[in-house]
mmCIF file of C-alpha atoms and ligand atoms in Angstrom:
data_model
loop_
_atom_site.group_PDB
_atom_site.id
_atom_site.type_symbol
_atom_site.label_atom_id
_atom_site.label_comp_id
_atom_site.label_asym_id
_atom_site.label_seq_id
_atom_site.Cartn_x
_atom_site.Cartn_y
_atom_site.Cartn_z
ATOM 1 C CA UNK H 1 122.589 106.820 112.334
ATOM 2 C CA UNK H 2 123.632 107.742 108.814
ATOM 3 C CA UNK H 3 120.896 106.636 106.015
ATOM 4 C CA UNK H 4 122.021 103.707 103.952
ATOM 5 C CA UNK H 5 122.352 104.851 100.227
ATOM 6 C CA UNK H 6 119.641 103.380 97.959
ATOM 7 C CA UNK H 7 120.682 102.888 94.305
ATOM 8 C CA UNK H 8 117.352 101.923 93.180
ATOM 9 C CA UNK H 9 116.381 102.583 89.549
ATOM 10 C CA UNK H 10 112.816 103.671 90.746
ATOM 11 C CA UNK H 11 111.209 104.887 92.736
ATOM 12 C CA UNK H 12 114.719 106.074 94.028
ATOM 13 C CA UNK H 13 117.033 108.475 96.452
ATOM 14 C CA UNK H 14 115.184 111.565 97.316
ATOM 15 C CA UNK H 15 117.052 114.284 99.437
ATOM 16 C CA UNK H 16 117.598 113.779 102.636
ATOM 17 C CA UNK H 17 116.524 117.355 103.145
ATOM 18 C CA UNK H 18 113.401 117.249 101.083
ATOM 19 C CA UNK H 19 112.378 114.003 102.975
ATOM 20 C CA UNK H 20 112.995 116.039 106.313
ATOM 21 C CA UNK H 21 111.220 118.907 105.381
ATOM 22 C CA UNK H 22 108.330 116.606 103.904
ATOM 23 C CA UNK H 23 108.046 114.919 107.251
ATOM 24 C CA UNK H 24 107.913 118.277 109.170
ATOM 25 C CA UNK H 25 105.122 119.894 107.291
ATOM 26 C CA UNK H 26 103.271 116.234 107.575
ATOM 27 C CA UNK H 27 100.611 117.298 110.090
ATOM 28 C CA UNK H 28 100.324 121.214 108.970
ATOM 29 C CA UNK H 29 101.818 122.398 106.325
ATOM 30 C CA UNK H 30 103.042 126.484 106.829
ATOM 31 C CA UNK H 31 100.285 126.899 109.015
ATOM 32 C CA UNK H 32 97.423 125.978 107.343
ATOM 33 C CA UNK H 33 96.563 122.943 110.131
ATOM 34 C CA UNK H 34 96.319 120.705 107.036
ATOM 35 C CA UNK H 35 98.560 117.486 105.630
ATOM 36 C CA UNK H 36 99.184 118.835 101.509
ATOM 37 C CA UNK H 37 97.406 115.163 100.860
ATOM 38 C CA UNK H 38 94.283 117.195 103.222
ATOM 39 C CA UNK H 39 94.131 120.211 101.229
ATOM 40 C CA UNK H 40 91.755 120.642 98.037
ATOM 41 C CA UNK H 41 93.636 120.984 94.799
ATOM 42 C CA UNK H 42 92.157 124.427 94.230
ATOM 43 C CA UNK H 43 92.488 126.642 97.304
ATOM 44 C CA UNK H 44 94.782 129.086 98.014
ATOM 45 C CA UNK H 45 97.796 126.685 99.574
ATOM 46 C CA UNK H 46 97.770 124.463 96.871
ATOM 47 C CA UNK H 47 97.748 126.791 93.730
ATOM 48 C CA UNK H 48 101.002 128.516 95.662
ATOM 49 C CA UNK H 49 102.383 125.085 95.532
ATOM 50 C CA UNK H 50 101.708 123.871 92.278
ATOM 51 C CA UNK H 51 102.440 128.097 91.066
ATOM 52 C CA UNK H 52 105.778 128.010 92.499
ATOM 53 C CA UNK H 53 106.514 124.322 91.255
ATOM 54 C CA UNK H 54 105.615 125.178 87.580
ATOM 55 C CA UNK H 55 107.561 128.135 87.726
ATOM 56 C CA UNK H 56 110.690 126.807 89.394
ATOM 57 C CA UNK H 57 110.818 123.823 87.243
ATOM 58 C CA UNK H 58 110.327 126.188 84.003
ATOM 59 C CA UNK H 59 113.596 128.006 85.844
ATOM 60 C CA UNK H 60 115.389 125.081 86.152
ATOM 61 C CA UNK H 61 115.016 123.532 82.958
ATOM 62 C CA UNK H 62 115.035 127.032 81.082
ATOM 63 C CA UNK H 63 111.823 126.195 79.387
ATOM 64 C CA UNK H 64 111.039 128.702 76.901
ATOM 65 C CA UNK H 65 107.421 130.438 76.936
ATOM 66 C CA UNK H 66 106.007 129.119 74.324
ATOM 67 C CA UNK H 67 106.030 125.233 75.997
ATOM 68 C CA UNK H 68 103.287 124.310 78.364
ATOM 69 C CA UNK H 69 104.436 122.512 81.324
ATOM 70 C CA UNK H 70 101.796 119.645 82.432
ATOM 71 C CA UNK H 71 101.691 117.550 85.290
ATOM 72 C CA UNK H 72 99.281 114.626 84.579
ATOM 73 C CA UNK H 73 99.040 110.968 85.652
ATOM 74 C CA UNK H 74 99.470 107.838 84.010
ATOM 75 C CA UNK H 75 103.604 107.235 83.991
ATOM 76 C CA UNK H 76 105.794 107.147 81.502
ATOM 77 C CA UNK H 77 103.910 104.162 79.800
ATOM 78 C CA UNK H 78 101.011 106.074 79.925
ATOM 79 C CA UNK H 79 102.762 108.381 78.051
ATOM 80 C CA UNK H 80 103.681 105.707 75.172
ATOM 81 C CA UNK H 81 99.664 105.793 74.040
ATOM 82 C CA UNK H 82 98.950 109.153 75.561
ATOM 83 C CA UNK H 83 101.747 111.032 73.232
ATOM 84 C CA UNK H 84 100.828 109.501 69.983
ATOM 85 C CA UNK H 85 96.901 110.307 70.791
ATOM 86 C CA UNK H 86 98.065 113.280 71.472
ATOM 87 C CA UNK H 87 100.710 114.388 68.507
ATOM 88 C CA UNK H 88 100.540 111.958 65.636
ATOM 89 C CA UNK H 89 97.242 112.846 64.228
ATOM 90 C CA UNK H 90 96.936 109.225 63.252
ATOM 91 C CA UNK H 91 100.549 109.856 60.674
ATOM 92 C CA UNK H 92 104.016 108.002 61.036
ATOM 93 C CA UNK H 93 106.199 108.335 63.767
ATOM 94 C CA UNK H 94 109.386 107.108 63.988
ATOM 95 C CA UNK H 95 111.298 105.488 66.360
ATOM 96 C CA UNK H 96 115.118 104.910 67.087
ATOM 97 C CA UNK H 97 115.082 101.644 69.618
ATOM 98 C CA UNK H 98 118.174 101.704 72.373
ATOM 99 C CA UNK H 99 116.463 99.839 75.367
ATOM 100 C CA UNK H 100 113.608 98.274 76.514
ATOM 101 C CA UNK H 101 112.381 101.287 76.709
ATOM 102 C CA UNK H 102 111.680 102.670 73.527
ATOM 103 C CA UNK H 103 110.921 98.882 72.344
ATOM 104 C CA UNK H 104 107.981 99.510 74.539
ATOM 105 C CA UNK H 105 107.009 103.096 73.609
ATOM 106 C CA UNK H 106 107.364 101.552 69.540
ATOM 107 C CA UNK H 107 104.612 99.147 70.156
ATOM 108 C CA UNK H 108 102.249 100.938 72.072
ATOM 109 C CA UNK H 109 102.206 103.601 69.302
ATOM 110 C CA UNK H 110 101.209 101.524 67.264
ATOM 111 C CA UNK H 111 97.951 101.417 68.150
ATOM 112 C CA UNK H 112 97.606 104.779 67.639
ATOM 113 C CA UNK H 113 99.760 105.712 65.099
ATOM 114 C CA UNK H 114 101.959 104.034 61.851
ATOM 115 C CA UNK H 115 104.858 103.299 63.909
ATOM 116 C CA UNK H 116 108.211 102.577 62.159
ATOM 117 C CA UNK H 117 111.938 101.754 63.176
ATOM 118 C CA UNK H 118 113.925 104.436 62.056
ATOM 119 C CA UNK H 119 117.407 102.104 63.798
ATOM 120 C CA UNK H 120 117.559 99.791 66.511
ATOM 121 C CA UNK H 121 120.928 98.636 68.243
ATOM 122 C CA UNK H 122 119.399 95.638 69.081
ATOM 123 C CA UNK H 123 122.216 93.923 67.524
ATOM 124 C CA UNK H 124 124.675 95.095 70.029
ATOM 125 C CA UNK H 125 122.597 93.986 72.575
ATOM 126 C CA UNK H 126 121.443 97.619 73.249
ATOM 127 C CA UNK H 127 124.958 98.945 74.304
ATOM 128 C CA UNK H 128 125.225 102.173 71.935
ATOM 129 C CA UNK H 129 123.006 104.673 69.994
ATOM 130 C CA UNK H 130 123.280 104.264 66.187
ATOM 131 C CA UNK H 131 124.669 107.058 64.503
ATOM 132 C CA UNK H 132 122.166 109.625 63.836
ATOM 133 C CA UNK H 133 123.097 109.960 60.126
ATOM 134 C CA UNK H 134 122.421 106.497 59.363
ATOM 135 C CA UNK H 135 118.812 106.332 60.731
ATOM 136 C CA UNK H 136 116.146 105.723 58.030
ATOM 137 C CA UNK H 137 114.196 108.147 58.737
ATOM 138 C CA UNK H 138 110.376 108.307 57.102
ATOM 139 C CA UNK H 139 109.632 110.910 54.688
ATOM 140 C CA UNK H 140 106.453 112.085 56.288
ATOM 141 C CA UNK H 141 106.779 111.183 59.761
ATOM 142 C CA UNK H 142 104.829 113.507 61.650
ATOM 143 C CA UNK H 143 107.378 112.977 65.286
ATOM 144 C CA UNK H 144 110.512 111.160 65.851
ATOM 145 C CA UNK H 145 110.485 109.303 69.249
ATOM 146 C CA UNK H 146 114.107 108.710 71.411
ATOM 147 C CA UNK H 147 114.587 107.693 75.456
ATOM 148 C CA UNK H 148 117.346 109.992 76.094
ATOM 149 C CA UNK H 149 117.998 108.192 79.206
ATOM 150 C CA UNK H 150 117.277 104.022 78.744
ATOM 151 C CA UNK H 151 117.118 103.185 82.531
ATOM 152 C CA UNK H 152 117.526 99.317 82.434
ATOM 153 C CA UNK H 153 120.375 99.128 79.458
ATOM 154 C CA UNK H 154 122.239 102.176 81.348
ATOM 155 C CA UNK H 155 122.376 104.358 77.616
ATOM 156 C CA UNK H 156 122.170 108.099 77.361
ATOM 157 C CA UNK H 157 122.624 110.522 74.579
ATOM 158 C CA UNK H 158 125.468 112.751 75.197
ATOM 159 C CA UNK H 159 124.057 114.922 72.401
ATOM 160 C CA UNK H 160 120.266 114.923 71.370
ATOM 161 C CA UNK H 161 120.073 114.303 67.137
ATOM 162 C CA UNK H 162 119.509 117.364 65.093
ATOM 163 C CA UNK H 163 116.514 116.651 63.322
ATOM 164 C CA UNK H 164 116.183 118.610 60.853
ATOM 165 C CA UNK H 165 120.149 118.697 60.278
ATOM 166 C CA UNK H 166 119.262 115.279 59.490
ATOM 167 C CA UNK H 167 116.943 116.874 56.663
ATOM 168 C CA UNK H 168 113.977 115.503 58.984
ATOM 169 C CA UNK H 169 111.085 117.938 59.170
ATOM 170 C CA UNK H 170 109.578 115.785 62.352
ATOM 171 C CA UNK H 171 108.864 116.557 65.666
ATOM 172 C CA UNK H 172 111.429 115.332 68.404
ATOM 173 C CA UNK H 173 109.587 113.710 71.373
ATOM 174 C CA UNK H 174 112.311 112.229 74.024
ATOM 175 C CA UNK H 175 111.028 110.101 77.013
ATOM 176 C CA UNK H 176 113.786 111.738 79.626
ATOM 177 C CA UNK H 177 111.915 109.800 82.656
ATOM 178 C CA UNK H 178 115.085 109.047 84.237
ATOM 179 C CA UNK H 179 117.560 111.823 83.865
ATOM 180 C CA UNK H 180 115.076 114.998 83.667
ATOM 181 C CA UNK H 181 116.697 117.336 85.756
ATOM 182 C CA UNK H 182 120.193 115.701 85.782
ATOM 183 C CA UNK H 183 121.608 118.073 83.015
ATOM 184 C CA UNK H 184 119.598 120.911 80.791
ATOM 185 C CA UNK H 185 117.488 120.102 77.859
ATOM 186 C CA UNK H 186 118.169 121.569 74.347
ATOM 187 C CA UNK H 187 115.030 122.989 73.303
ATOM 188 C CA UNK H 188 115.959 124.263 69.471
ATOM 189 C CA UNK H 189 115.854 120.083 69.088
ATOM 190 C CA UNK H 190 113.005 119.206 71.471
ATOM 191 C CA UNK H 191 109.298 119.668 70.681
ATOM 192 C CA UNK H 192 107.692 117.474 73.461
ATOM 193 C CA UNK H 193 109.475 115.902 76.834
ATOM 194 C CA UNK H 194 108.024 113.588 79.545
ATOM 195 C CA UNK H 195 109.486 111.900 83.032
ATOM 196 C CA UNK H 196 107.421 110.126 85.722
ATOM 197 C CA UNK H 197 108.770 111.834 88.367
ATOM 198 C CA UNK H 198 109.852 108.280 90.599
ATOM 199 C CA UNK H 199 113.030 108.366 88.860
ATOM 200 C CA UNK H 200 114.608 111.869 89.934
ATOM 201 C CA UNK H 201 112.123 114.458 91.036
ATOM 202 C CA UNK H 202 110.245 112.657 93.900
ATOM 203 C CA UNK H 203 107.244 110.185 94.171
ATOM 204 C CA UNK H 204 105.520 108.004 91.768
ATOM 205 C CA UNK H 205 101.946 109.057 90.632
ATOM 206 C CA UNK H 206 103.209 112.156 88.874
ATOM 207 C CA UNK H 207 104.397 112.379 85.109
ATOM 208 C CA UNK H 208 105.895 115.787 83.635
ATOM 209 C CA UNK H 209 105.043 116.592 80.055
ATOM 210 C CA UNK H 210 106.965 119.659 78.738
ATOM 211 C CA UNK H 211 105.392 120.237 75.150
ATOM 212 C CA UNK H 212 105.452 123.257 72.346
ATOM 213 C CA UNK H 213 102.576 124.632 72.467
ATOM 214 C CA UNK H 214 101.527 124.241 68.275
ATOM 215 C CA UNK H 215 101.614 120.473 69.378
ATOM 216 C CA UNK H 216 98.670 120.833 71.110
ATOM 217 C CA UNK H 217 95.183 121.028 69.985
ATOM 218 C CA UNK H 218 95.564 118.047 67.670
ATOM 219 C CA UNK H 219 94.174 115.406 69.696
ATOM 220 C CA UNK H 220 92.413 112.151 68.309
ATOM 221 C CA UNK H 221 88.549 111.742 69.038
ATOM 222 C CA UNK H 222 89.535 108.767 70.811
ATOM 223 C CA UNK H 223 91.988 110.307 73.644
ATOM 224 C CA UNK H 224 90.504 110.194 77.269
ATOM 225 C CA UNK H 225 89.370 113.464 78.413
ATOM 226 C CA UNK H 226 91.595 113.231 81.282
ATOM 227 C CA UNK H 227 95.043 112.779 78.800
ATOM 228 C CA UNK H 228 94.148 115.256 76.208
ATOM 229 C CA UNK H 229 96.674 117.713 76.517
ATOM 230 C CA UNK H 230 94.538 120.696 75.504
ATOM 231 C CA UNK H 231 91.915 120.005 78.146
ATOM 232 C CA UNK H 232 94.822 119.752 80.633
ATOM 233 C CA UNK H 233 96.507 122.676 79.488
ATOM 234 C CA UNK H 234 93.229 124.832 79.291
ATOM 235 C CA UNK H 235 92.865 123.910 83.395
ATOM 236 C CA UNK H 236 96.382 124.607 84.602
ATOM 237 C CA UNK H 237 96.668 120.357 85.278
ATOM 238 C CA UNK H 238 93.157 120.409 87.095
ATOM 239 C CA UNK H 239 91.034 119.172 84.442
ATOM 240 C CA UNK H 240 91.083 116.376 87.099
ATOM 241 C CA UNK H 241 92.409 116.450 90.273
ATOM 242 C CA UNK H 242 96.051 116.237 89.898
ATOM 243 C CA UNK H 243 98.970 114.078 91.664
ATOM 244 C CA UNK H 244 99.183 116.789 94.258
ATOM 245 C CA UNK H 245 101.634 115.099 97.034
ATOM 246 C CA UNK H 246 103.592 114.375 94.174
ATOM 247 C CA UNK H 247 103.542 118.106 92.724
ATOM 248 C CA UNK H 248 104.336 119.031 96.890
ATOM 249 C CA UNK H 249 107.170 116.871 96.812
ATOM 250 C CA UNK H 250 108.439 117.478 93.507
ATOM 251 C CA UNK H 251 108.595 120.862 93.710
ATOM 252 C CA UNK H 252 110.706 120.397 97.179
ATOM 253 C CA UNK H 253 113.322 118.863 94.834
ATOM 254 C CA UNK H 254 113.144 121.527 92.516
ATOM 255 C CA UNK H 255 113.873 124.303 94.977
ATOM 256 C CA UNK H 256 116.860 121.703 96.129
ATOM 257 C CA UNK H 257 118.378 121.754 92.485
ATOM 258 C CA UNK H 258 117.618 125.230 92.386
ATOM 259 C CA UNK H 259 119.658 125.886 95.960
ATOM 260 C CA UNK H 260 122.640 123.452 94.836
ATOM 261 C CA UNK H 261 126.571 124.895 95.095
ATOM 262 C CA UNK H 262 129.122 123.698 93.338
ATOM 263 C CA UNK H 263 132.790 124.720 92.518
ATOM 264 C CA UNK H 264 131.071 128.645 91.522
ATOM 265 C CA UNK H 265 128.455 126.707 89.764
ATOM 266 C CA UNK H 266 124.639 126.814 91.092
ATOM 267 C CA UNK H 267 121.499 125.033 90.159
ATOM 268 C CA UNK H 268 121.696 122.536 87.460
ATOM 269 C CA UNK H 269 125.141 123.412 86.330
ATOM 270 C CA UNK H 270 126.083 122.392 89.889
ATOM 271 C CA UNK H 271 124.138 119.051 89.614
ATOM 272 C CA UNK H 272 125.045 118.455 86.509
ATOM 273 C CA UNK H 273 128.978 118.809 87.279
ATOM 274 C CA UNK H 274 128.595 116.447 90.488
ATOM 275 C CA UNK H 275 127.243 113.990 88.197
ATOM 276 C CA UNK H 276 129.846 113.783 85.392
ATOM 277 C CA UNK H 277 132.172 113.191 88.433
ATOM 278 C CA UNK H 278 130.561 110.714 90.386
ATOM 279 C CA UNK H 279 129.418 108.817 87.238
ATOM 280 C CA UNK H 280 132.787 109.130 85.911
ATOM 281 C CA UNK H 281 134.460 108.011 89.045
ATOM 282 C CA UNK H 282 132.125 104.628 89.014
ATOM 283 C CA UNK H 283 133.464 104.138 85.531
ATOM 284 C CA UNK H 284 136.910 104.453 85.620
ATOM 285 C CA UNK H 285 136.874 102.470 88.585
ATOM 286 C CA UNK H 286 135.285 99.157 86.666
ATOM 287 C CA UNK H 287 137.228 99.595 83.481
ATOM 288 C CA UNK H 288 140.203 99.274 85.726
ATOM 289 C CA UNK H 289 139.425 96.220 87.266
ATOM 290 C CA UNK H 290 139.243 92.790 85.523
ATOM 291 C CA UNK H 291 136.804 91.346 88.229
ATOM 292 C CA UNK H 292 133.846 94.148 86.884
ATOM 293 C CA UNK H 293 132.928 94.888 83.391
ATOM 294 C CA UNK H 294 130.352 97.433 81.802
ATOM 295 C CA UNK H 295 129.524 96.799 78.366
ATOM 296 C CA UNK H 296 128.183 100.237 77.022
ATOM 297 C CA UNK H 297 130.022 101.794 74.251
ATOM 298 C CA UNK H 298 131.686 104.885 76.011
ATOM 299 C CA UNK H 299 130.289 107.490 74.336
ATOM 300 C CA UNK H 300 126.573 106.032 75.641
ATOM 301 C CA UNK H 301 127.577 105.508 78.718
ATOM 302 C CA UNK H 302 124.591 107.381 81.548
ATOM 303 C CA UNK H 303 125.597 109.219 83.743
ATOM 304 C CA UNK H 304 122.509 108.203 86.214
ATOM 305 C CA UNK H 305 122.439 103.649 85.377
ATOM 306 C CA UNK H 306 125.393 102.245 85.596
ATOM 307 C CA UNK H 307 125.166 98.322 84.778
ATOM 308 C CA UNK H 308 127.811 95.810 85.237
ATOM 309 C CA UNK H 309 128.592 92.394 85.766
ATOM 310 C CA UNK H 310 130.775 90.315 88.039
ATOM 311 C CA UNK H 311 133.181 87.927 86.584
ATOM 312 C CA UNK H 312 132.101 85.203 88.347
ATOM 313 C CA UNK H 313 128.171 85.168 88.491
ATOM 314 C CA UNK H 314 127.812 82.704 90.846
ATOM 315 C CA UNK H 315 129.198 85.185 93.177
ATOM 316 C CA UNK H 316 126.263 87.451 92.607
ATOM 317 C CA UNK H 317 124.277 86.830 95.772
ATOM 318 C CA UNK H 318 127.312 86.924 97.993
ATOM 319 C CA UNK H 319 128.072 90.677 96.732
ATOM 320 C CA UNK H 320 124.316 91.671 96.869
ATOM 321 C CA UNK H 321 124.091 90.414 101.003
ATOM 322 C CA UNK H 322 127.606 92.364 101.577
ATOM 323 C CA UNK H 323 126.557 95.315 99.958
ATOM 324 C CA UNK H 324 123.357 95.686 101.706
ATOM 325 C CA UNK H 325 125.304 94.692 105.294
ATOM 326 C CA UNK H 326 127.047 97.685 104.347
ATOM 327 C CA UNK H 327 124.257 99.957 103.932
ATOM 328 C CA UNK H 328 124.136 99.615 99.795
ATOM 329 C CA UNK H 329 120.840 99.140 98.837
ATOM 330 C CA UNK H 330 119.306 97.925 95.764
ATOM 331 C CA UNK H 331 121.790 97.288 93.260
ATOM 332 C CA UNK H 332 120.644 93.937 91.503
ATOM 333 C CA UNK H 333 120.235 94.632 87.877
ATOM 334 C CA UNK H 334 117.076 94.529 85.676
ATOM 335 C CA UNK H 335 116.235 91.084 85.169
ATOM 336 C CA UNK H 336 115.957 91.324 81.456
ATOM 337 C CA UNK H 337 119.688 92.362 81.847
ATOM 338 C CA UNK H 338 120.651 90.783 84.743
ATOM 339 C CA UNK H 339 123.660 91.443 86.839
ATOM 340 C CA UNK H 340 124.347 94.741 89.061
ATOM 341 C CA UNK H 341 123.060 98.160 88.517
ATOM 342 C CA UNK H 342 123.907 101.115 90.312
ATOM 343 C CA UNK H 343 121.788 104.261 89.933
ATOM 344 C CA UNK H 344 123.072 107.286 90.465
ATOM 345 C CA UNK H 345 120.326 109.908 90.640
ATOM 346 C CA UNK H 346 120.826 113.836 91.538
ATOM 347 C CA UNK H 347 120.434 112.661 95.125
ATOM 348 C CA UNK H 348 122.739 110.294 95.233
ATOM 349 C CA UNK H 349 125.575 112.269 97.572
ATOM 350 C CA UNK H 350 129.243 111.634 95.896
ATOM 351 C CA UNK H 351 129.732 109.791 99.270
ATOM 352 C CA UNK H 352 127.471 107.076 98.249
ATOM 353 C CA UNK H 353 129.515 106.456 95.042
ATOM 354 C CA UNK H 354 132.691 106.336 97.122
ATOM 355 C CA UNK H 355 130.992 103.966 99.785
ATOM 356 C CA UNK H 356 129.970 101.462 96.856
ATOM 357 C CA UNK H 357 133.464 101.692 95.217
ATOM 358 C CA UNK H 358 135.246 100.928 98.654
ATOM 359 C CA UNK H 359 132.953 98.696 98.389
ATOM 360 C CA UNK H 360 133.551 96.930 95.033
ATOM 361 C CA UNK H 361 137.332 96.667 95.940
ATOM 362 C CA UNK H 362 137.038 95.051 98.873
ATOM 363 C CA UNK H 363 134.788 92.334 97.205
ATOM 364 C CA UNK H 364 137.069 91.695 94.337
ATOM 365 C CA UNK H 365 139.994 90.862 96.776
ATOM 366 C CA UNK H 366 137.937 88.529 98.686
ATOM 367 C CA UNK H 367 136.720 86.813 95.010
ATOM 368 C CA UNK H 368 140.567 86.835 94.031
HETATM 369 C C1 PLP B 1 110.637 104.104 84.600
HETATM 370 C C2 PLP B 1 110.543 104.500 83.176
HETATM 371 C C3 PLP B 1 109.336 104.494 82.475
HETATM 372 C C4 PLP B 1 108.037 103.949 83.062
HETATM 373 O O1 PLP B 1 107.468 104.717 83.988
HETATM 374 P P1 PLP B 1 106.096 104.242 84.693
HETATM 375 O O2 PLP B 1 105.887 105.307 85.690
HETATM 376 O O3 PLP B 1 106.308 102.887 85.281
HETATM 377 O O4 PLP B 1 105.042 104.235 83.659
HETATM 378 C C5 PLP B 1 109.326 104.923 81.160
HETATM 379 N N1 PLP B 1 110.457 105.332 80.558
HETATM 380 C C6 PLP B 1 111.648 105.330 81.203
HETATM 381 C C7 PLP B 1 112.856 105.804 80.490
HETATM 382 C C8 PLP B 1 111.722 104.931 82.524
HETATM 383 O O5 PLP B 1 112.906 104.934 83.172
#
């Protein structure tokens, strides 16, 4: 029997090959006689875990030396308090609200930190990015904060904002929770990046935090020991004992990104190119029809949560029970947004997106 596909927003799709291999080293992993939840974070088998999942992520994403890569705890909304403890030295940092997610980042910051709104598309009902040029952007802010990837409205930056072409001397610090690893990262515009992993590198527990390294060292008294990014740095992530599964299983996806084929491309460039398509096959496919609608300007359209919305709403439950006799999982939108969403993740195989199209024709003729 063929897996259904699962278009959860998080935790989400993993490879079917990572889950396989996870399962098979279960009981003994390489040899070893122990489960990689058995083993102690410092021996031998788990530093050549964590050593090869540092290093293949740094490959992946072309991090350049002078960033630390972290893997800590606490989520991405850990990471809304644990970035400005960690960054803001108590200054301004601005923010440019899209989504529910950066409205959430915005107001935990400022409890750390003289948060201000440097643009909001609130307006629009968070379905585009203002343009970068007309942000109001503070004189001394010490970090500018973006989600490159807003998860529930289903808005990414096709382009991260030039900061200091924008005549902007502040950090950039972009939460990239949900499409880390989906395309590269430009790092001439990025000082500090996080993800929790549940989103597109494997199991929840586990949050990445890519940051330059003069960033660190300038931690508030008040930080916990355990998300000061100095101490964590300093222990190679084992200040305390870190998410290991989620380290095991993340770096399984890595090594999958890594091994990917496509069309002469490998690695990300593969993914990356399977993504454009499938996204841009979902898309084309509900423009076209008057039955399905997504309301995100198209140049801030993601590529990994699509949104939409049935013409007739009362139909909603009906097309949630078919798509799930079908083997379509989880596609009921945020509530705060309501309707569908389909996410789209690395994982998701191009089959999937065909399965839910076939799909979303053969629902509009029955609602005709
Ligand atoms: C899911 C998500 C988060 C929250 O992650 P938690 O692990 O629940 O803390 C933060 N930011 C974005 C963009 C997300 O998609």
């Amino acid at each position: 029997m063929p897996r259904p596909f699962n278009f959860s927003a998080g935790p989400a799709v993993l490879p079917e090959e990572v889950l396989q291999t996870a399962a098979a080293d279960m009981l003994d992993w390489h040899g070893s006689g122990m489960s990689v939840m058995e083993m102690s974070h410092r021996g031998a088998e788990f530093i050549s875990i964590y050593e090869k999942a540092e290093r293949d992520l740094r490959a992946l994403l072309a991090v350049p030396a002078n960033y630390q890569i972290l893997f800590m705890q606490g989520g991405g909304i850990g990471e809304n308090a644990i970035v400005p403890l960690n960054i803001s030295r108590g200054g301004v940092a601005d923010f440019v609200l899209t989504g529910s997610w950066t409205e959430k980042s915005f107001k935990e910051a400022g409890k750390y930190a003289t948060a201000h709104v440097a643009a909001t598309a609130k307006a629009s009902g968070f379905t585009e990015i203002p343009d970068p040029a007309s942000w109001s952007l503070s004189k001394d802010a010490v970090y500018l904060h973006i989600c490159s990837n807003e998860t529930i409205h289903g808005i990414e930056y096709q382009t991260l904002p030039d900061l200091k072409a924008l005549g902007s001397s502040a950090d950039l610090v972009i939460d990239c929770s949900s499409h880390i690893a989906s395309r590269p990262i430009d790092w001439s515009k990025v000082a500090l990046a996080f993800a929790g992993a549940q989103k597109n590198l494997g199991p929840s527990g586990l949050t990445i935090v890519i940051v330059r390294e003069d960033l660190i060292g300038h931690t508030l008294d008040i930080c916990p020991s355990a998300f000061n990014y100095e101490l964590v740095a300093k222990n190679q992530s084992m200040y305390n004992t870190p998410p290991t599964w989620g380290i095991y299983v993340a770096g399984l996806v890595f090594d999958w990104v890594l091994r990917q084929q496509e069309g002469g491309l490998t690695g990300l460039a593969a993914v990356e190119a399977r993504n454009i398509r499938k996204a841009k096959k979902l898309y084309d496919y509900l423009d076209s029809s008057s039955f399905y609608s997504n309301k995100v300007a198209a140049t801030a359209r993601s590529r990994m949560n699509v949104p939409f919305f049935l013409a007739d709403e009362s139909r909603n439950a009906d097309f949630l029970s078919g798509a799930k006799a079908r083997g379509l999982l989880q596609l009921k939108g945020h509530k705060s947004v309501g309707g569908m969403r389909a996410s789209i993740y690395n994982a998701m195989p191009e089959a999937g997106v065909d399965a839910l199209i076939a799909y979303l024709r053969e629902f509009e003729k029955t609602a005709a």
